[in-house]
Amino acid sequence: MECRATEERLDEYIASSLPAEEMEEISRHLGGCANCSLLSKELQTLQSMWDCYPVLEPDESLVDRILLRTSGRPRTRSLQERLQSILKYSLLNPRFAAGAVLATAFVLVSCGLLLPRIAEQYSELSLKSVASFMDRSVHRLYGEALKINEARSEWQARFTFYKNTTWNKLRSVVERIEAPVERPSELEERIPPDNERSKLGDDWSVAAIRKSRTGSNTGDEV
Amino acid sequence: MLSGDEKLVERCLHGDEAAWELVVKAYGKRIYNLSYRYTNRTDVSEDLTQDIFVRIYRNLRSYRAEAGSFQSWILKVARNLIIDHYRQSRRYPQTGGSDLLEEIRISDDRAPDPQRCAERVEASKFLREGLGTLSPELREALILRELEGLSYSDIAEICQVPEGTVKSRINRGRIELAKLLMKRSARTGMKV
């Protein structure tokens, strides 16, 4: 068997998908041909190498960019994803990190400055001063509660007034809508017949019609 | 009765944006990696992935379930666009960007051992360079078979060639790469 013919079937030989006779034939050739034997080994090495080919993780924003270019809607994210992205962004963001460090330093310095004062105040506390402080606090709370109650009453009164006004207006509108409509027959009575219409010209008012019917023009009906 | 993919396509066609998002999420990484395997460049792959999805979105109505699976259809659209891009640019660099940077982004934690990691990097570098030396037909057949894990019939459908041709291309491609590996081993005296 020639090397070229072996090469063509080497792939199937490694996969053991050839008939038994051909498998035997290639086996014999490989035993006697160093080059084809080496090629067979490298082919098997190659099979195991494909797993090493990199599988890349696309940038997280790629899906967003695709969605914006197609449906025009950004990706929906779960609460967990949002929190993760915020935390990831925040922790990696140098400005946020600097801000957090400054805020922590500020809190520490403030505590350091305030703690002695608080300690000093607490040292002067007595039972009488605590009782008077509580009394003042209760009075203040009562006063605030009264103010809130007054405000509530005022707002309730306003609400009642506007509610009644609106309700009355609506009722009058409904009454107008439900008022009896003049029937077509009555309208027809008011329209003069053709022979009278020529006399009246453009003036079709009630007075003009009555005048034409009675023949008088006293002007009382107007 | 409609299959899962068909239902998804139906929903997309009825303007269901959530369904389209599912499609993008399901196939985004795969299309991106497919583009990368053809181009060897992450920046080009990102642009190509976007263009591929725009084309899929616009041509969703032309998908016919009886003609094949949705995955095959998507890969066919992707492959056609990548080929178009290849014809326009006429050249892909065999390696793109920094290997180190790309390896950092590999989503694989199976090789925590530094030596094993270095071997994997070396192997992937060889494969990328080796694939770059093959003719476009052989490279494409190997990418779809070895890296995408597609069946011969799917590859035949995507590339629109007979199944026998696909098998022959894959076999030739493997032999060429194995020969390259032989040369490399002989030159450096080392094995990957």
mmCIF file of C-alpha atoms in Angstrom:
data_model
loop_
_atom_site.group_PDB
_atom_site.id
_atom_site.type_symbol
_atom_site.label_atom_id
_atom_site.label_comp_id
_atom_site.label_asym_id
_atom_site.label_seq_id
_atom_site.Cartn_x
_atom_site.Cartn_y
_atom_site.Cartn_z
ATOM 1 C CA MET A 1 0.000 0.000 0.000
ATOM 2 C CA GLU A 2 1.256 3.454 -0.915
ATOM 3 C CA CYS A 3 1.748 6.274 1.579
ATOM 4 C CA ARG A 4 -0.698 8.496 -0.282
ATOM 5 C CA ALA A 5 -3.486 5.911 -0.109
ATOM 6 C CA THR A 6 -2.759 5.439 3.588
ATOM 7 C CA GLU A 7 -2.924 9.172 4.225
ATOM 8 C CA GLU A 8 -6.331 9.353 2.619
ATOM 9 C CA ARG A 9 -7.737 6.739 4.970
ATOM 10 C CA LEU A 10 -5.657 7.465 8.059
ATOM 11 C CA ASP A 11 -8.398 9.576 9.578
ATOM 12 C CA GLU A 12 -10.915 6.753 9.325
ATOM 13 C CA TYR A 13 -8.299 4.286 10.521
ATOM 14 C CA ILE A 14 -7.825 6.257 13.748
ATOM 15 C CA ALA A 15 -11.594 6.413 14.164
ATOM 16 C CA SER A 16 -11.698 2.615 13.510
ATOM 17 C CA SER A 17 -14.440 3.145 10.968
ATOM 18 C CA LEU A 18 -12.865 1.118 8.155
ATOM 19 C CA PRO A 19 -13.644 -2.491 7.263
ATOM 20 C CA ALA A 20 -11.474 -5.068 9.004
ATOM 21 C CA GLU A 21 -9.462 -5.851 5.884
ATOM 22 C CA GLU A 22 -8.499 -2.238 5.292
ATOM 23 C CA MET A 23 -7.683 -1.748 8.940
ATOM 24 C CA GLU A 24 -5.325 -4.677 8.743
ATOM 25 C CA GLU A 25 -3.775 -3.397 5.521
ATOM 26 C CA ILE A 26 -3.094 0.073 6.964
ATOM 27 C CA SER A 27 -1.785 -1.443 10.162
ATOM 28 C CA ARG A 28 0.732 -3.427 8.170
ATOM 29 C CA HIS A 29 1.804 -0.316 6.253
ATOM 30 C CA LEU A 30 2.249 1.708 9.405
ATOM 31 C CA GLY A 31 4.408 -1.029 10.842
ATOM 32 C CA GLY A 32 6.796 -0.718 7.942
ATOM 33 C CA CYS A 33 6.672 3.028 7.182
ATOM 34 C CA ALA A 34 8.184 5.325 9.820
ATOM 35 C CA ASN A 35 6.841 8.481 8.174
ATOM 36 C CA CYS A 36 3.234 7.316 8.047
ATOM 37 C CA SER A 37 3.523 5.942 11.559
ATOM 38 C CA LEU A 38 4.703 9.317 12.836
ATOM 39 C CA LEU A 39 1.940 11.033 10.896
ATOM 40 C CA SER A 40 -0.591 8.730 12.522
ATOM 41 C CA LYS A 41 0.741 9.608 15.982
ATOM 42 C CA GLU A 42 0.669 13.339 15.251
ATOM 43 C CA LEU A 43 -2.841 13.005 13.975
ATOM 44 C CA GLN A 44 -3.872 11.500 17.285
ATOM 45 C CA THR A 45 -2.029 14.280 19.138
ATOM 46 C CA LEU A 46 -3.879 16.790 17.010
ATOM 47 C CA GLN A 47 -7.224 15.311 18.041
ATOM 48 C CA SER A 48 -6.449 16.060 21.672
ATOM 49 C CA MET A 49 -5.287 19.586 20.868
ATOM 50 C CA TRP A 50 -8.606 20.919 19.653
ATOM 51 C CA ASP A 51 -9.828 21.250 23.226
ATOM 52 C CA CYS A 52 -7.049 23.765 23.819
ATOM 53 C CA TYR A 53 -8.430 26.154 21.234
ATOM 54 C CA PRO A 54 -9.560 29.284 23.070
ATOM 55 C CA VAL A 55 -13.230 29.775 23.762
ATOM 56 C CA LEU A 56 -13.620 33.495 24.197
ATOM 57 C CA GLU A 57 -16.104 35.270 26.402
ATOM 58 C CA PRO A 58 -17.488 38.204 24.462
ATOM 59 C CA ASP A 59 -17.685 41.578 26.117
ATOM 60 C CA GLU A 60 -20.797 41.935 28.290
ATOM 61 C CA SER A 61 -21.909 44.959 26.317
ATOM 62 C CA LEU A 62 -21.972 43.007 23.042
ATOM 63 C CA VAL A 63 -25.474 41.632 23.653
ATOM 64 C CA ASP A 64 -26.678 45.153 24.492
ATOM 65 C CA ARG A 65 -25.143 46.550 21.334
ATOM 66 C CA ILE A 66 -26.741 43.829 19.223
ATOM 67 C CA LEU A 67 -30.146 44.370 20.809
ATOM 68 C CA LEU A 68 -29.928 48.131 20.352
ATOM 69 C CA ARG A 69 -29.060 47.673 16.681
ATOM 70 C CA THR A 70 -31.887 45.212 16.081
ATOM 71 C CA SER A 71 -34.930 45.447 18.345
ATOM 72 C CA GLY A 72 -33.832 48.769 19.800
ATOM 73 C CA ARG A 73 -34.351 47.568 23.362
ATOM 74 C CA PRO A 74 -31.510 47.015 25.816
ATOM 75 C CA ARG A 75 -31.080 43.720 27.607
ATOM 76 C CA THR A 76 -33.314 42.942 30.577
ATOM 77 C CA ARG A 77 -31.348 42.215 33.711
ATOM 78 C CA SER A 78 -32.373 40.440 36.868
ATOM 79 C CA LEU A 79 -31.913 42.169 40.214
ATOM 80 C CA GLN A 80 -28.910 39.963 40.917
ATOM 81 C CA GLU A 81 -27.290 40.886 37.593
ATOM 82 C CA ARG A 82 -27.894 44.576 38.251
ATOM 83 C CA LEU A 83 -26.394 44.383 41.701
ATOM 84 C CA GLN A 84 -23.426 42.446 40.375
ATOM 85 C CA SER A 85 -22.814 44.959 37.613
ATOM 86 C CA ILE A 86 -23.113 47.883 40.044
ATOM 87 C CA LEU A 87 -20.764 46.262 42.530
ATOM 88 C CA LYS A 88 -18.334 45.219 39.827
ATOM 89 C CA TYR A 89 -18.382 48.660 38.297
ATOM 90 C CA SER A 90 -18.184 50.384 41.674
ATOM 91 C CA LEU A 91 -15.338 48.326 43.019
ATOM 92 C CA LEU A 92 -13.331 48.615 39.836
ATOM 93 C CA ASN A 93 -14.024 52.300 39.408
ATOM 94 C CA PRO A 94 -11.086 54.296 40.815
ATOM 95 C CA ARG A 95 -13.249 57.338 41.510
ATOM 96 C CA PHE A 96 -15.666 55.256 43.561
ATOM 97 C CA ALA A 97 -12.787 53.649 45.421
ATOM 98 C CA ALA A 98 -11.258 57.055 46.156
ATOM 99 C CA GLY A 99 -14.641 58.389 47.284
ATOM 100 C CA ALA A 100 -15.172 55.417 49.591
ATOM 101 C CA VAL A 101 -11.739 55.891 51.143
ATOM 102 C CA LEU A 102 -12.380 59.609 51.687
ATOM 103 C CA ALA A 103 -15.828 58.958 53.169
ATOM 104 C CA THR A 104 -14.407 56.383 55.578
ATOM 105 C CA ALA A 105 -11.637 58.766 56.576
ATOM 106 C CA PHE A 106 -14.201 61.534 57.133
ATOM 107 C CA VAL A 107 -16.338 59.312 59.366
ATOM 108 C CA LEU A 108 -13.305 58.245 61.382
ATOM 109 C CA VAL A 109 -12.053 61.816 61.850
ATOM 110 C CA SER A 110 -15.551 63.031 62.783
ATOM 111 C CA CYS A 111 -15.894 60.291 65.377
ATOM 112 C CA GLY A 112 -12.513 61.160 66.749
ATOM 113 C CA LEU A 113 -13.504 64.830 67.082
ATOM 114 C CA LEU A 114 -17.011 64.308 68.429
ATOM 115 C CA LEU A 115 -16.467 61.465 70.854
ATOM 116 C CA PRO A 116 -14.714 63.592 73.532
ATOM 117 C CA ARG A 117 -17.561 66.164 73.438
ATOM 118 C CA ILE A 118 -20.215 63.480 73.768
ATOM 119 C CA ALA A 119 -18.320 61.910 76.637
ATOM 120 C CA GLU A 120 -18.070 65.346 78.317
ATOM 121 C CA GLN A 121 -21.815 65.963 77.985
ATOM 122 C CA TYR A 122 -22.685 62.559 79.370
ATOM 123 C CA SER A 123 -20.502 63.166 82.396
ATOM 124 C CA GLU A 124 -22.650 66.199 83.354
ATOM 125 C CA LEU A 125 -25.949 64.337 83.109
ATOM 126 C CA SER A 126 -28.135 64.037 86.221
ATOM 127 C CA LEU A 127 -31.560 62.523 86.923
ATOM 128 C CA LYS A 128 -33.169 65.955 87.123
ATOM 129 C CA SER A 129 -31.760 67.113 83.790
ATOM 130 C CA VAL A 130 -32.878 63.866 82.119
ATOM 131 C CA ALA A 131 -36.420 64.285 83.519
ATOM 132 C CA SER A 132 -36.640 67.905 82.349
ATOM 133 C CA PHE A 133 -35.304 66.914 78.923
ATOM 134 C CA MET A 134 -37.951 64.201 78.635
ATOM 135 C CA ASP A 135 -40.674 66.608 79.783
ATOM 136 C CA ARG A 136 -39.649 69.172 77.143
ATOM 137 C CA SER A 137 -39.574 66.442 74.500
ATOM 138 C CA VAL A 138 -43.069 65.224 75.368
ATOM 139 C CA HIS A 139 -44.421 68.788 75.239
ATOM 140 C CA ARG A 140 -42.762 69.367 71.895
ATOM 141 C CA LEU A 141 -44.159 66.117 70.530
ATOM 142 C CA TYR A 142 -47.658 67.012 71.741
ATOM 143 C CA GLY A 143 -47.413 70.420 70.096
ATOM 144 C CA GLU A 144 -46.326 68.869 66.801
ATOM 145 C CA ALA A 145 -49.167 66.343 66.968
ATOM 146 C CA LEU A 146 -51.694 69.186 67.495
ATOM 147 C CA LYS A 147 -50.311 71.048 64.495
ATOM 148 C CA ILE A 148 -50.568 67.930 62.360
ATOM 149 C CA ASN A 149 -54.175 67.399 63.508
ATOM 150 C CA GLU A 150 -55.089 70.972 62.621
ATOM 151 C CA ALA A 151 -53.539 70.643 59.207
ATOM 152 C CA ARG A 152 -55.412 67.405 58.670
ATOM 153 C CA SER A 153 -58.754 69.042 59.599
ATOM 154 C CA GLU A 154 -58.065 71.937 57.265
ATOM 155 C CA TRP A 155 -57.247 69.660 54.378
ATOM 156 C CA GLN A 156 -60.318 67.548 55.089
ATOM 157 C CA ALA A 157 -62.526 70.630 55.008
ATOM 158 C CA ARG A 158 -61.003 71.746 51.729
ATOM 159 C CA PHE A 159 -61.474 68.340 50.261
ATOM 160 C CA THR A 160 -65.156 68.259 51.282
ATOM 161 C CA PHE A 161 -65.718 71.721 49.819
ATOM 162 C CA TYR A 162 -64.132 70.849 46.452
ATOM 163 C CA LYS A 163 -65.881 67.498 46.366
ATOM 164 C CA ASN A 164 -69.322 69.098 46.939
ATOM 165 C CA THR A 165 -68.696 71.863 44.409
ATOM 166 C CA THR A 166 -67.616 69.400 41.749
ATOM 167 C CA TRP A 167 -70.512 67.110 42.523
ATOM 168 C CA ASN A 168 -73.041 69.988 42.208
ATOM 169 C CA LYS A 169 -71.565 71.077 38.905
ATOM 170 C CA LEU A 170 -71.668 67.574 37.564
ATOM 171 C CA ARG A 171 -75.268 67.158 38.696
ATOM 172 C CA SER A 172 -76.328 70.338 36.931
ATOM 173 C CA VAL A 173 -74.592 69.167 33.746
ATOM 174 C CA VAL A 174 -76.380 65.827 33.976
ATOM 175 C CA GLU A 175 -79.708 67.556 34.479
ATOM 176 C CA ARG A 176 -79.131 69.660 31.408
ATOM 177 C CA ILE A 177 -78.253 66.598 29.384
ATOM 178 C CA GLU A 178 -81.333 64.765 30.596
ATOM 179 C CA ALA A 179 -83.693 67.711 29.907
ATOM 180 C CA PRO A 180 -86.510 66.864 27.374
ATOM 181 C CA VAL A 181 -85.464 67.542 23.805
ATOM 182 C CA GLU A 182 -87.785 69.385 21.437
ATOM 183 C CA ARG A 183 -89.429 66.876 19.133
ATOM 184 C CA PRO A 184 -89.061 67.130 15.358
ATOM 185 C CA SER A 185 -92.835 67.632 14.918
ATOM 186 C CA GLU A 186 -92.693 70.805 17.034
ATOM 187 C CA LEU A 187 -89.788 72.047 14.985
ATOM 188 C CA GLU A 188 -91.696 71.404 11.807
ATOM 189 C CA GLU A 189 -94.568 73.523 13.124
ATOM 190 C CA ARG A 190 -92.208 76.431 13.532
ATOM 191 C CA ILE A 191 -90.917 76.178 9.986
ATOM 192 C CA PRO A 192 -93.210 78.145 7.697
ATOM 193 C CA PRO A 193 -94.670 76.452 4.641
ATOM 194 C CA ASP A 194 -93.185 77.181 1.226
ATOM 195 C CA ASN A 195 -95.708 79.881 0.268
ATOM 196 C CA GLU A 196 -94.936 81.823 3.477
ATOM 197 C CA ARG A 197 -91.187 81.329 3.163
ATOM 198 C CA SER A 198 -91.061 83.389 -0.013
ATOM 199 C CA LYS A 199 -92.700 86.315 1.826
ATOM 200 C CA LEU A 200 -90.412 86.080 4.822
ATOM 201 C CA GLY A 201 -87.165 85.891 2.884
ATOM 202 C CA ASP A 202 -84.262 85.231 5.206
ATOM 203 C CA ASP A 203 -86.148 86.301 8.359
ATOM 204 C CA TRP A 204 -87.489 83.037 9.854
ATOM 205 C CA SER A 205 -87.798 84.195 13.409
ATOM 206 C CA VAL A 206 -90.854 83.297 15.485
ATOM 207 C CA ALA A 207 -92.061 86.899 15.390
ATOM 208 C CA ALA A 208 -91.792 87.075 11.654
ATOM 209 C CA ILE A 209 -93.692 83.799 11.264
ATOM 210 C CA ARG A 210 -96.496 84.920 13.579
ATOM 211 C CA LYS A 211 -96.659 88.252 11.837
ATOM 212 C CA SER A 212 -96.997 86.614 8.467
ATOM 213 C CA ARG A 213 -99.741 84.300 9.818
ATOM 214 C CA THR A 214 -101.754 86.952 11.637
ATOM 215 C CA GLY A 215 -101.086 89.699 9.121
ATOM 216 C CA SER A 216 -100.418 92.214 11.924
ATOM 217 C CA ASN A 217 -97.162 93.903 12.739
ATOM 218 C CA THR A 218 -97.626 95.468 16.125
ATOM 219 C CA GLY A 219 -94.237 94.535 17.383
ATOM 220 C CA ASP A 220 -95.663 93.174 20.684
ATOM 221 C CA GLU A 221 -94.605 89.630 20.025
ATOM 222 C CA VAL A 222 -91.024 90.503 19.463
ATOM 223 C CA MET B 1 -46.263 20.775 16.129
ATOM 224 C CA LEU B 2 -43.674 23.504 16.448
ATOM 225 C CA SER B 3 -40.261 22.823 17.994
ATOM 226 C CA GLY B 4 -38.646 25.098 20.582
ATOM 227 C CA ASP B 5 -36.655 27.045 18.026
ATOM 228 C CA GLU B 6 -39.623 27.419 15.717
ATOM 229 C CA LYS B 7 -41.725 28.781 18.552
ATOM 230 C CA LEU B 8 -38.951 31.198 19.391
ATOM 231 C CA VAL B 9 -38.791 32.386 15.784
ATOM 232 C CA GLU B 10 -42.574 32.721 15.694
ATOM 233 C CA ARG B 11 -42.476 34.866 18.807
ATOM 234 C CA CYS B 12 -39.701 36.996 17.317
ATOM 235 C CA LEU B 13 -41.732 37.493 14.161
ATOM 236 C CA HIS B 14 -44.675 38.644 16.254
ATOM 237 C CA GLY B 15 -42.492 41.347 17.769
ATOM 238 C CA ASP B 16 -41.687 39.616 21.056
ATOM 239 C CA GLU B 17 -38.504 41.407 22.101
ATOM 240 C CA ALA B 18 -37.855 39.020 24.980
ATOM 241 C CA ALA B 19 -37.779 36.103 22.527
ATOM 242 C CA TRP B 20 -35.269 37.907 20.341
ATOM 243 C CA GLU B 21 -33.165 38.607 23.402
ATOM 244 C CA LEU B 22 -33.181 34.877 24.136
ATOM 245 C CA VAL B 23 -31.923 34.168 20.614
ATOM 246 C CA VAL B 24 -29.126 36.718 20.964
ATOM 247 C CA LYS B 25 -28.110 35.366 24.356
ATOM 248 C CA ALA B 26 -28.262 31.754 23.179
ATOM 249 C CA TYR B 27 -26.208 32.204 20.032
ATOM 250 C CA GLY B 28 -24.195 35.360 20.751
ATOM 251 C CA LYS B 29 -21.168 33.665 22.256
ATOM 252 C CA ARG B 30 -21.150 30.960 19.608
ATOM 253 C CA ILE B 31 -21.321 33.401 16.702
ATOM 254 C CA TYR B 32 -18.645 35.551 18.310
ATOM 255 C CA ASN B 33 -16.323 32.556 18.671
ATOM 256 C CA LEU B 34 -17.097 31.385 15.147
ATOM 257 C CA SER B 35 -16.156 34.820 13.833
ATOM 258 C CA TYR B 36 -13.000 34.757 15.900
ATOM 259 C CA ARG B 37 -12.027 31.346 14.532
ATOM 260 C CA TYR B 38 -12.304 32.644 11.006
ATOM 261 C CA THR B 39 -10.677 36.022 11.602
ATOM 262 C CA ASN B 40 -8.388 35.522 14.614
ATOM 263 C CA ARG B 41 -9.211 39.052 15.705
ATOM 264 C CA THR B 42 -11.435 39.991 18.616
ATOM 265 C CA ASP B 43 -12.293 43.498 17.367
ATOM 266 C CA VAL B 44 -13.319 42.246 13.927
ATOM 267 C CA SER B 45 -15.249 39.395 15.553
ATOM 268 C CA GLU B 46 -17.300 41.832 17.635
ATOM 269 C CA ASP B 47 -18.223 43.886 14.575
ATOM 270 C CA LEU B 48 -18.991 40.770 12.571
ATOM 271 C CA THR B 49 -21.161 39.330 15.348
ATOM 272 C CA GLN B 50 -23.227 42.497 15.405
ATOM 273 C CA ASP B 51 -23.584 42.506 11.618
ATOM 274 C CA ILE B 52 -24.539 38.830 11.621
ATOM 275 C CA PHE B 53 -27.317 39.381 14.143
ATOM 276 C CA VAL B 54 -28.601 42.395 12.237
ATOM 277 C CA ARG B 55 -28.809 40.204 9.137
ATOM 278 C CA ILE B 56 -30.490 37.378 11.070
ATOM 279 C CA TYR B 57 -33.016 39.838 12.505
ATOM 280 C CA ARG B 58 -33.862 41.225 9.103
ATOM 281 C CA ASN B 59 -34.088 37.822 7.404
ATOM 282 C CA LEU B 60 -35.887 35.960 10.161
ATOM 283 C CA ARG B 61 -38.931 35.564 7.909
ATOM 284 C CA SER B 62 -36.920 33.583 5.392
ATOM 285 C CA TYR B 63 -36.202 30.818 7.926
ATOM 286 C CA ARG B 64 -37.993 27.596 6.993
ATOM 287 C CA ALA B 65 -38.112 24.917 9.647
ATOM 288 C CA GLU B 66 -38.548 22.148 7.065
ATOM 289 C CA ALA B 67 -35.236 23.158 5.431
ATOM 290 C CA GLY B 68 -33.172 22.487 8.555
ATOM 291 C CA SER B 69 -32.598 23.428 12.158
ATOM 292 C CA PHE B 70 -32.546 27.023 13.345
ATOM 293 C CA GLN B 71 -28.964 26.572 14.518
ATOM 294 C CA SER B 72 -27.852 25.470 11.041
ATOM 295 C CA TRP B 73 -29.689 28.387 9.500
ATOM 296 C CA ILE B 74 -28.040 30.868 11.869
ATOM 297 C CA LEU B 75 -24.610 29.368 11.244
ATOM 298 C CA LYS B 76 -25.210 29.485 7.489
ATOM 299 C CA VAL B 77 -26.104 33.177 7.668
ATOM 300 C CA ALA B 78 -23.046 33.781 9.849
ATOM 301 C CA ARG B 79 -20.751 31.829 7.557
ATOM 302 C CA ASN B 80 -21.996 33.685 4.464
ATOM 303 C CA LEU B 81 -21.392 37.055 6.090
ATOM 304 C CA ILE B 82 -17.961 36.026 7.300
ATOM 305 C CA ILE B 83 -17.073 34.828 3.787
ATOM 306 C CA ASP B 84 -18.351 38.130 2.357
ATOM 307 C CA HIS B 85 -16.189 39.971 4.844
ATOM 308 C CA TYR B 86 -13.224 37.787 3.944
ATOM 309 C CA ARG B 87 -13.692 38.559 0.253
ATOM 310 C CA GLN B 88 -13.862 42.258 1.005
ATOM 311 C CA SER B 89 -10.805 42.317 3.224
ATOM 312 C CA ARG B 90 -9.006 39.510 1.316
ATOM 313 C CA ARG B 91 -6.706 38.800 4.174
ATOM 314 C CA TYR B 92 -6.823 37.792 7.766
ATOM 315 C CA PRO B 93 -3.758 37.979 9.922
ATOM 316 C CA GLN B 94 -2.830 34.580 11.250
ATOM 317 C CA THR B 95 -2.701 35.936 14.759
ATOM 318 C CA GLY B 96 -4.346 39.058 16.020
ATOM 319 C CA GLY B 97 -3.720 41.149 19.084
ATOM 320 C CA SER B 98 -1.852 39.894 22.048
ATOM 321 C CA ASP B 99 -1.928 36.169 22.740
ATOM 322 C CA LEU B 100 -1.585 36.858 26.415
ATOM 323 C CA LEU B 101 -4.586 39.151 26.487
ATOM 324 C CA GLU B 102 -6.666 36.663 24.578
ATOM 325 C CA GLU B 103 -5.684 33.760 26.759
ATOM 326 C CA ILE B 104 -6.705 35.693 29.868
ATOM 327 C CA ARG B 105 -10.207 35.873 28.506
ATOM 328 C CA ILE B 106 -10.450 32.166 27.815
ATOM 329 C CA SER B 107 -13.395 30.826 29.756
ATOM 330 C CA ASP B 108 -11.716 27.688 30.951
ATOM 331 C CA ASP B 109 -10.701 26.825 34.448
ATOM 332 C CA ARG B 110 -9.782 23.229 33.708
ATOM 333 C CA ALA B 111 -6.088 24.018 33.704
ATOM 334 C CA PRO B 112 -5.155 25.713 36.952
ATOM 335 C CA ASP B 113 -1.693 24.185 36.686
ATOM 336 C CA PRO B 114 0.698 26.787 35.179
ATOM 337 C CA GLN B 115 2.564 24.207 33.088
ATOM 338 C CA ARG B 116 -0.669 22.783 31.712
ATOM 339 C CA CYS B 117 -1.875 26.306 31.076
ATOM 340 C CA ALA B 118 1.300 27.102 29.124
ATOM 341 C CA GLU B 119 0.840 23.938 27.087
ATOM 342 C CA ARG B 120 -2.694 24.891 26.248
ATOM 343 C CA VAL B 121 -1.599 28.365 25.189
ATOM 344 C CA GLU B 122 1.104 26.823 23.014
ATOM 345 C CA ALA B 123 -1.349 24.348 21.486
ATOM 346 C CA SER B 124 -3.939 27.004 20.743
ATOM 347 C CA LYS B 125 -1.276 29.189 19.171
ATOM 348 C CA PHE B 126 -0.175 26.323 16.965
ATOM 349 C CA LEU B 127 -3.751 25.594 15.912
ATOM 350 C CA ARG B 128 -4.425 29.216 15.050
ATOM 351 C CA GLU B 129 -1.265 29.511 13.038
ATOM 352 C CA GLY B 130 -1.808 26.108 11.457
ATOM 353 C CA LEU B 131 -5.374 26.904 10.470
ATOM 354 C CA GLY B 132 -4.127 30.135 8.947
ATOM 355 C CA THR B 133 -1.856 28.230 6.563
ATOM 356 C CA LEU B 134 -4.662 26.036 5.214
ATOM 357 C CA SER B 135 -6.785 26.891 2.216
ATOM 358 C CA PRO B 136 -10.106 28.596 3.115
ATOM 359 C CA GLU B 137 -12.099 25.437 2.268
ATOM 360 C CA LEU B 138 -10.032 23.140 4.469
ATOM 361 C CA ARG B 139 -9.884 25.682 7.277
ATOM 362 C CA GLU B 140 -13.631 26.192 7.200
ATOM 363 C CA ALA B 141 -14.348 22.456 7.246
ATOM 364 C CA LEU B 142 -12.049 21.965 10.230
ATOM 365 C CA ILE B 143 -13.460 24.928 12.127
ATOM 366 C CA LEU B 144 -17.023 23.717 11.690
ATOM 367 C CA ARG B 145 -16.177 20.118 12.538
ATOM 368 C CA GLU B 146 -13.551 20.356 15.265
ATOM 369 C CA LEU B 147 -14.375 23.638 16.918
ATOM 370 C CA GLU B 148 -18.093 23.982 16.313
ATOM 371 C CA GLY B 149 -18.730 20.260 16.667
ATOM 372 C CA LEU B 150 -21.144 20.118 13.736
ATOM 373 C CA SER B 151 -22.092 16.909 11.965
ATOM 374 C CA TYR B 152 -20.985 16.193 8.392
ATOM 375 C CA SER B 153 -24.525 16.732 7.130
ATOM 376 C CA ASP B 154 -24.812 20.105 8.896
ATOM 377 C CA ILE B 155 -21.483 21.219 7.464
ATOM 378 C CA ALA B 156 -22.583 20.068 4.010
ATOM 379 C CA GLU B 157 -25.773 22.101 4.382
ATOM 380 C CA ILE B 158 -23.975 25.208 5.608
ATOM 381 C CA CYS B 159 -21.222 25.076 2.986
ATOM 382 C CA GLN B 160 -23.611 23.812 0.306
ATOM 383 C CA VAL B 161 -21.337 21.008 -0.833
ATOM 384 C CA PRO B 162 -21.872 17.226 -0.843
ATOM 385 C CA GLU B 163 -21.198 15.328 2.367
ATOM 386 C CA GLY B 164 -18.382 13.358 0.684
ATOM 387 C CA THR B 165 -16.602 16.608 -0.116
ATOM 388 C CA VAL B 166 -16.908 17.668 3.505
ATOM 389 C CA LYS B 167 -15.357 14.409 4.717
ATOM 390 C CA SER B 168 -12.551 14.711 2.214
ATOM 391 C CA ARG B 169 -11.822 18.313 3.210
ATOM 392 C CA ILE B 170 -11.762 17.474 6.885
ATOM 393 C CA ASN B 171 -9.437 14.542 6.302
ATOM 394 C CA ARG B 172 -7.087 16.612 4.154
ATOM 395 C CA GLY B 173 -7.117 19.435 6.648
ATOM 396 C CA ARG B 174 -6.239 17.129 9.517
ATOM 397 C CA ILE B 175 -3.416 15.533 7.542
ATOM 398 C CA GLU B 176 -1.996 18.947 6.639
ATOM 399 C CA LEU B 177 -2.066 20.056 10.256
ATOM 400 C CA ALA B 178 -0.519 16.773 11.403
ATOM 401 C CA LYS B 179 2.282 17.300 8.871
ATOM 402 C CA LEU B 180 2.828 20.788 10.228
ATOM 403 C CA LEU B 181 2.994 19.313 13.685
ATOM 404 C CA MET B 182 5.597 16.824 12.480
ATOM 405 C CA LYS B 183 7.719 19.593 10.995
ATOM 406 C CA ARG B 184 7.404 21.617 14.135
ATOM 407 C CA SER B 185 8.372 18.694 16.359
ATOM 408 C CA ALA B 186 11.353 17.948 14.119
ATOM 409 C CA ARG B 187 12.453 21.613 14.140
ATOM 410 C CA THR B 188 12.080 22.370 17.813
ATOM 411 C CA GLY B 189 12.499 18.876 19.177
ATOM 412 C CA MET B 190 9.512 19.440 21.403
ATOM 413 C CA LYS B 191 5.973 18.270 21.467
ATOM 414 C CA VAL B 192 2.983 20.375 22.160
#
